[in-house]
Every structure is written in structure tokens, then in C-alpha cells.
Short mmCIF file of C-alpha atoms in Angstrom, two decimals:
data_model
loop_
_atom_site.label_atom_id
_atom_site.label_comp_id
_atom_site.label_asym_id
_atom_site.label_seq_id
_atom_site.Cartn_x
_atom_site.Cartn_y
_atom_site.Cartn_z
CA MET E 1 60.18 99.26 168.04
CA PHE E 2 56.40 100.33 169.14
CA GLN E 3 56.51 102.17 172.22
CA LEU E 4 53.39 101.97 174.60
CA LYS E 5 52.78 103.89 177.81
CA SER E 6 53.09 101.99 181.11
CA GLY E 7 50.39 101.23 183.26
CA HIS E 8 48.29 98.77 184.91
CA ILE E 9 47.89 94.85 183.37
CA GLU E 10 44.11 95.60 182.54
CA GLY E 11 45.05 98.19 180.38
CA PHE E 12 46.95 95.93 178.20
CA GLU E 13 43.98 93.86 177.69
CA PRO E 14 43.01 94.74 173.98
CA PHE E 15 46.60 92.82 173.19
CA SER E 16 45.11 89.40 174.38
CA GLN E 17 44.40 87.38 171.25
CA PHE E 18 42.55 84.68 173.35
CA CYS E 19 39.07 84.36 174.74
CA SER E 20 40.17 82.70 178.01
CA LEU E 21 42.60 81.11 179.75
CA LYS E 22 41.69 77.44 178.74
CA GLU E 23 42.15 78.62 175.00
CA PHE E 24 45.26 80.73 175.70
CA ASN E 25 46.68 76.89 177.29
CA THR E 26 45.57 75.01 174.77
CA HIS E 27 47.54 77.24 171.88
CA LEU E 28 50.66 77.40 174.31
CA GLU E 29 50.58 73.51 174.27
CA MET E 30 50.55 73.48 170.65
CA TRP E 31 53.32 75.77 170.45
CA MET E 32 55.34 73.59 172.98
CA LEU E 33 54.50 70.43 170.95
CA GLU E 34 56.17 72.20 167.81
CA HIS E 35 59.17 74.07 169.45
CA LYS E 36 59.96 72.36 172.97
CA HIS E 37 63.17 71.10 171.62
CA ASP E 38 63.95 74.25 170.24
CA PHE E 39 64.78 75.59 173.87
CA SER E 40 67.32 74.51 176.36
CA LYS E 41 65.86 73.21 180.04
CA GLY E 42 66.39 76.83 181.69
CA GLU E 43 64.69 78.36 178.69
CA LEU E 44 61.72 76.43 179.36
CA ILE E 45 61.72 77.45 182.83
CA GLY E 46 61.83 81.02 181.84
CA LEU E 47 59.20 80.50 179.35
CA LYS E 48 56.76 78.45 181.55
CA ARG E 49 56.92 81.24 184.32
CA LEU E 50 56.56 83.96 182.07
CA ALA E 51 53.31 82.08 180.70
CA ARG E 52 51.94 81.66 184.30
CA PHE E 53 52.58 85.87 184.55
CA ALA E 54 50.02 86.03 181.61
CA ALA E 55 47.15 84.39 183.26
CA LYS E 56 45.17 87.24 184.88
CA ILE E 57 44.88 88.78 180.82
CA PRO E 58 45.10 85.77 178.81
CA GLY E 59 48.40 85.69 177.00
CA VAL E 60 49.58 89.05 178.18
CA CYS E 61 52.41 90.04 180.69
CA ASN E 62 53.74 93.38 181.64
CA ALA E 63 56.17 92.06 184.53
CA LYS E 64 59.52 92.91 185.04
CA ILE E 65 62.17 90.25 184.09
CA GLY E 66 63.47 90.77 188.04
CA THR E 67 59.95 89.86 189.23
CA ILE E 68 59.84 86.84 186.86
CA LEU E 69 63.45 85.74 187.87
CA LYS E 70 62.56 86.25 191.48
CA ALA E 71 59.65 84.06 191.35
CA ILE E 72 61.80 81.33 189.53
CA HIS E 73 64.25 81.22 192.08
CA GLU E 74 61.59 81.00 194.97
CA GLU E 75 60.33 78.07 193.46
CA TYR E 76 63.47 76.34 192.92
CA HIS E 77 65.13 76.99 196.02
CA ASP E 78 67.30 79.87 194.92
CA ASN E 79 68.44 77.77 192.02
CA GLY E 80 66.61 79.42 189.41
CA ILE E 81 68.10 80.74 185.71
CA SER E 82 70.12 83.66 184.94
CA ARG E 83 68.53 86.71 183.02
CA SER E 84 70.84 86.33 180.19
CA THR E 85 69.18 82.85 180.03
CA PHE E 86 65.53 84.39 180.34
CA LYS E 87 66.44 86.76 177.49
CA ARG E 88 67.73 84.34 175.21
CA MET E 89 64.53 82.53 175.48
CA ILE E 90 62.47 85.76 174.91
CA LEU E 91 64.88 86.15 171.88
CA LYS E 92 63.92 82.47 170.73
CA ALA E 93 60.22 82.61 171.27
CA LYS E 94 60.01 86.12 169.23
CA GLU E 95 61.62 84.44 166.17
CA LEU E 96 59.58 81.21 166.56
CA GLY E 97 56.49 83.84 166.47
CA ILE E 98 55.47 82.64 169.95
CA LEU E 99 55.85 85.77 171.47
CA THR E 100 55.57 89.39 170.23
CA VAL E 101 57.18 92.01 172.49
CA TYR E 102 56.55 95.85 172.98
CA GLU E 103 58.54 98.44 175.20
CA THR E 104 56.90 100.60 177.04
CA GLU E 105 57.39 103.84 178.56
CA ARG E 106 56.92 105.82 181.93
CA LYS E 107 55.24 109.34 181.29
CA ASN E 108 58.24 110.77 182.04
CA GLY E 109 59.49 109.17 178.87
CA SER E 110 61.86 106.55 180.82
CA GLN E 111 61.56 102.74 179.98
CA SER E 112 59.51 100.98 181.45
CA SER E 113 59.28 97.01 181.84
CA ASN E 114 58.23 95.20 178.66
CA LEU E 115 54.88 93.72 177.16
CA TYR E 116 55.11 90.16 176.47
CA GLN E 117 52.18 89.06 173.93
CA PHE E 118 51.48 85.66 173.40
CA ASN E 119 50.27 84.71 169.86
CA ARG E 120 48.35 82.22 168.49
CA PHE E 121 49.23 78.99 167.03
CA PRO E 122 48.74 79.33 163.06
CA SER E 123 46.30 77.56 162.01
CA ASN E 124 46.64 78.50 157.98
CA GLU E 125 50.21 79.00 158.39
CA LEU E 126 52.53 76.38 158.24
CA PRO E 127 55.77 76.08 160.82
CA LYS E 128 59.16 76.48 159.90
CA THR E 129 60.66 74.60 157.05
CA GLU E 130 63.00 72.04 157.89
CA THR E 131 64.68 69.58 155.28
CA ALA E 132 65.70 66.33 156.79
CA ASP E 133 68.54 64.95 155.47
CA HIS E 134 68.32 60.81 155.81
CA PRO E 135 72.06 59.50 155.68
CA ILE E 136 72.38 56.54 153.02
CA LYS E 137 73.18 53.51 155.27
CA ALA E 138 76.02 51.25 153.77
CA ILE E 139 75.63 47.57 153.02
CA ASN E 140 77.11 45.42 155.54
CA LEU E 141 78.42 42.03 153.56
CA PHE E 142 79.91 40.51 156.56
CA LYS E 143 76.96 40.60 158.92
CA THR E 144 76.77 37.08 160.53
CA ASP E 145 73.85 34.52 160.93
CA LYS E 146 73.14 35.68 164.09
CA ASP E 147 72.45 39.14 163.12
CA GLN E 148 70.47 38.48 160.10
CA LYS E 149 68.20 36.43 162.68
CA LYS E 150 67.83 39.04 164.93
CA ARG E 151 66.82 41.37 162.16
CA ILE E 152 64.48 38.84 160.92
CA GLU E 153 63.02 38.59 164.40
CA GLU E 154 62.56 42.42 164.90
CA PRO E 155 58.72 43.06 165.22
CA SER E 156 57.39 45.41 162.62
CA PRO E 157 54.71 47.98 163.08
CA LEU E 158 51.28 46.83 163.25
CA ASP E 159 49.00 47.86 160.24
CA TYR E 160 45.64 49.29 160.33
CA THR E 161 43.67 46.19 161.31
CA TYR E 162 45.45 46.15 164.61
CA VAL E 163 43.62 49.58 165.59
CA SER E 164 41.91 50.09 168.59
CA ASN E 165 38.11 49.67 168.42
CA ARG E 166 37.87 53.10 169.79
CA VAL E 167 38.56 54.48 166.95
CA PRO E 168 35.79 54.42 164.20
CA GLN E 169 36.26 52.76 161.67
CA PRO E 170 35.42 55.64 158.73
CA PHE E 171 38.18 57.50 160.45
CA VAL E 172 40.22 54.21 160.17
CA GLN E 173 39.39 53.61 156.69
CA LEU E 174 40.49 57.11 155.60
CA VAL E 175 43.90 57.29 157.41
CA LYS E 176 45.17 54.14 156.55
CA CYS E 177 45.35 55.11 152.94
CA PHE E 178 48.24 57.36 153.54
CA PHE E 179 49.41 55.98 157.35
CA ASN E 180 49.04 52.59 157.33
CA ASN E 181 50.26 52.12 161.13
CA ALA E 182 47.86 51.54 164.00
CA LYS E 183 49.76 53.69 166.39
CA THR E 184 49.76 56.78 163.78
CA ILE E 185 45.93 56.20 163.45
CA GLU E 186 45.14 56.17 166.94
CA GLU E 187 47.41 59.07 167.92
CA TYR E 188 45.23 61.15 165.08
CA TRP E 189 42.09 60.13 166.71
CA LYS E 190 43.65 61.20 170.24
CA MET E 191 44.42 64.60 169.00
CA ALA E 192 40.91 64.91 167.44
CA LYS E 193 38.99 63.52 170.34
CA ALA E 194 41.45 66.04 172.94
CA SER E 195 40.47 69.19 170.73
CA ALA E 196 36.55 68.28 171.09
CA TYR E 197 37.15 67.49 174.81
CA GLN E 198 38.72 71.15 174.98
CA ASN E 199 35.80 72.53 173.30
CA LEU E 200 33.01 71.03 175.28
CA PHE E 201 31.83 68.46 172.29
CA GLU E 202 33.53 65.23 173.85
CA ASN E 203 30.06 63.60 173.98
CA ASP E 204 29.01 64.37 170.26
CA ALA E 205 30.62 61.61 168.90
CA ASP E 206 28.77 62.14 165.15
CA LEU E 207 30.57 65.68 164.97
CA THR E 208 33.71 64.93 166.78
CA LEU E 209 34.10 62.12 163.69
CA GLU E 210 33.29 64.43 160.82
CA VAL E 211 35.47 67.48 162.20
CA ALA E 212 38.28 64.77 162.74
CA ILE E 213 37.74 63.05 159.04
CA ASP E 214 37.51 67.03 157.27
CA SER E 215 40.63 68.12 159.22
CA PHE E 216 42.47 65.11 158.08
CA LYS E 217 41.64 65.56 154.50
CA GLN E 218 42.54 69.43 154.95
CA LEU E 219 46.09 68.25 156.85
CA ILE E 220 46.87 65.79 153.65
CA ARG E 221 46.07 68.68 151.02
CA LYS E 222 48.74 70.87 153.28
CA LEU E 223 51.09 67.56 153.12
CA LYS E 224 50.84 66.81 149.58
CA VAL E 225 51.36 70.54 148.47
CA SER E 226 54.32 71.47 150.66
CA ARG E 227 57.03 69.87 152.60
CA THR E 228 57.26 72.21 155.45
CA VAL E 229 54.85 70.52 158.10
CA ARG E 230 57.72 69.52 160.80
CA ASN E 231 55.30 67.94 163.28
CA PRO E 232 51.68 66.85 161.58
CA PHE E 233 50.30 65.89 164.60
CA ALA E 234 50.36 69.07 166.38
CA TYR E 235 49.43 70.72 162.45
CA TYR E 236 46.10 68.32 162.70
CA PHE E 237 45.52 68.97 166.37
CA GLY E 238 45.22 73.07 165.27
CA ILE E 239 43.15 72.21 162.66
CA CYS E 240 40.72 70.08 164.30
CA TYR E 241 40.68 73.05 167.76
CA ASN E 242 39.61 75.69 165.43
CA LYS E 243 36.79 73.88 163.84
CA PHE E 244 35.66 72.89 167.13
CA CYS E 245 36.45 76.73 168.51
CA ASN E 246 34.46 78.16 165.53
CA LEU E 247 31.64 75.33 166.27
CA PHE E 248 31.56 76.38 170.07
CA HIS E 249 31.04 79.90 168.91
CA GLU E 250 28.33 79.66 166.86
CA LYS E 251 26.28 77.24 169.03
CA MET E 252 26.74 80.35 171.80
CA GLN E 253 25.74 82.90 169.39
CA GLU E 254 22.50 80.63 168.71
CA GLU E 255 21.89 80.15 172.29
CA TYR E 256 22.02 84.08 172.63
CA GLU E 257 19.67 84.91 170.07
CA LEU E 258 17.10 82.16 171.25
CA ASN E 259 17.26 83.74 174.48
CA GLU E 260 16.90 87.16 173.39
CA LYS E 261 13.73 85.92 171.42
CA GLU E 262 12.47 84.34 174.54
CA VAL E 263 12.91 87.61 176.20
CA VAL E 264 11.34 89.69 173.89
CA PHE E 265 7.82 87.28 173.59
CA ASN E 266 7.59 87.21 177.18
#
């Protein structure tokens, strides 16, 4: 493992992969959408507390395990988690790609606390492969008329014609070709709107629709060529977010260049 010299947290700022705390929180939410079920309740408590210690420098933490565990114990009134649970969480987070861990050493060469670096949610790389095994259901030839009637009366999923009016029709017409389910279509639109809001584009309806459609086409391409997308909603959110993030930085750059020109002419 790569060795770093211990020091103040400000010295580890180059290890941050995020422009802001807001961006870090967004990527952490995407990681949780994809992998929350991989952690136990105690491990999730440890991961969330570690993330809170990574707020000063977004996504970077150099706190001692003892310090983190103490904070957890105080918050949960002496009902915190064990050191072994915290270390197990770190191991899982490393294996899933959420964290990169660096050992640090003091000036005298002795080992100091680790440096925890949160990684960005991948936009171009697919989540880990998971093969879904669907057992074949046996046909019961002895079902009663009552059972048959109950099954017939169960409501079927609503198709695209029941989608809320808040979802633009061009988006509905595209998504229905692949997922003809009202709730599914609305959920994909919700992901697009959330990513637009987090990058300050929530009031630009035309741009939100354009990015939502382009991102969905990119998602479908991935789904067609690979079966390794475990959570399409989280993956779609990641595509939308990165597109809006790039547009936001382009907008800031244009405003900066415009201001520079105004200063020169004045």
C-alpha cells in the first residue's frame, strides 16, 4: 500500500475528487442507491459517519478510527458499533470501489491514521455484475375457482397512457418503447429532474428534456450491449448528473470569460 506522510487534513486537499460538498453528497447518494443493501445496519452507520468526517475537504478523511467510533457512540448514546464492524465496512467499501485507503506515517516512520478517499460514482464504467436467477414457477393444476378469481381481480400495471401530465410527452413517447409502465417512466423523469436541480438547471425545461432524452438513449445502449447494469435508475441518474455538471462548468467558464472581456474594455 502507498505510504503518505501524516499531516493536517488541508494538506490532503489534492486527493479530493469533488468540486464541492454538494457534489460529494450527490455521488455518495448514487453509491448508496447501488450498494446500500451490501452493508449491514451497523456498517452503514460507520460509512455515513465516515462521510461526515469527510466534509471539510469533500470526500477526504484522515480521522482516527477511535475518533470516529467515539462520535458514533456519543450520537447513539453508547450504543455504537465495534471496531471490527467499522473495519469490515471499510473492506467492503474498498472492494465496491467506494473508497480508496492510503496508509500514512509520521516523521519518525511509525504508522499514523489512514487517509480515506471517497471515489466518484462511475459514469462510464458499469456497476459490478450480478446474474439474476429467476426460478421457474410450477403450475398448480389444483387451484380453486376462488384462487383463479383472486388472480384475475389483481390490478395490472398501468401503461404509458396513465403517466402524470408533469412528464413531457416526448420523453414519455421514447421511454414507453422500452418500459411501457407509467410508474417506471415517471421514476426516470424524476431522476432527470433531480440531477437538473442539483446543478441549478431546474428552471430550464427545454434543456432538462434534451438531457433527459439523450441520457436515456445512452442508458439503453448500455443495456443492449451489456447485462451488468444492476440498478438502471441509479445508472441513469449518474449519466444525467454528469451531463448537467459539464454544462454547469461550461456556463461558469463562459460567464468568467465574459466578465474578463468587460474588465478589459472598461
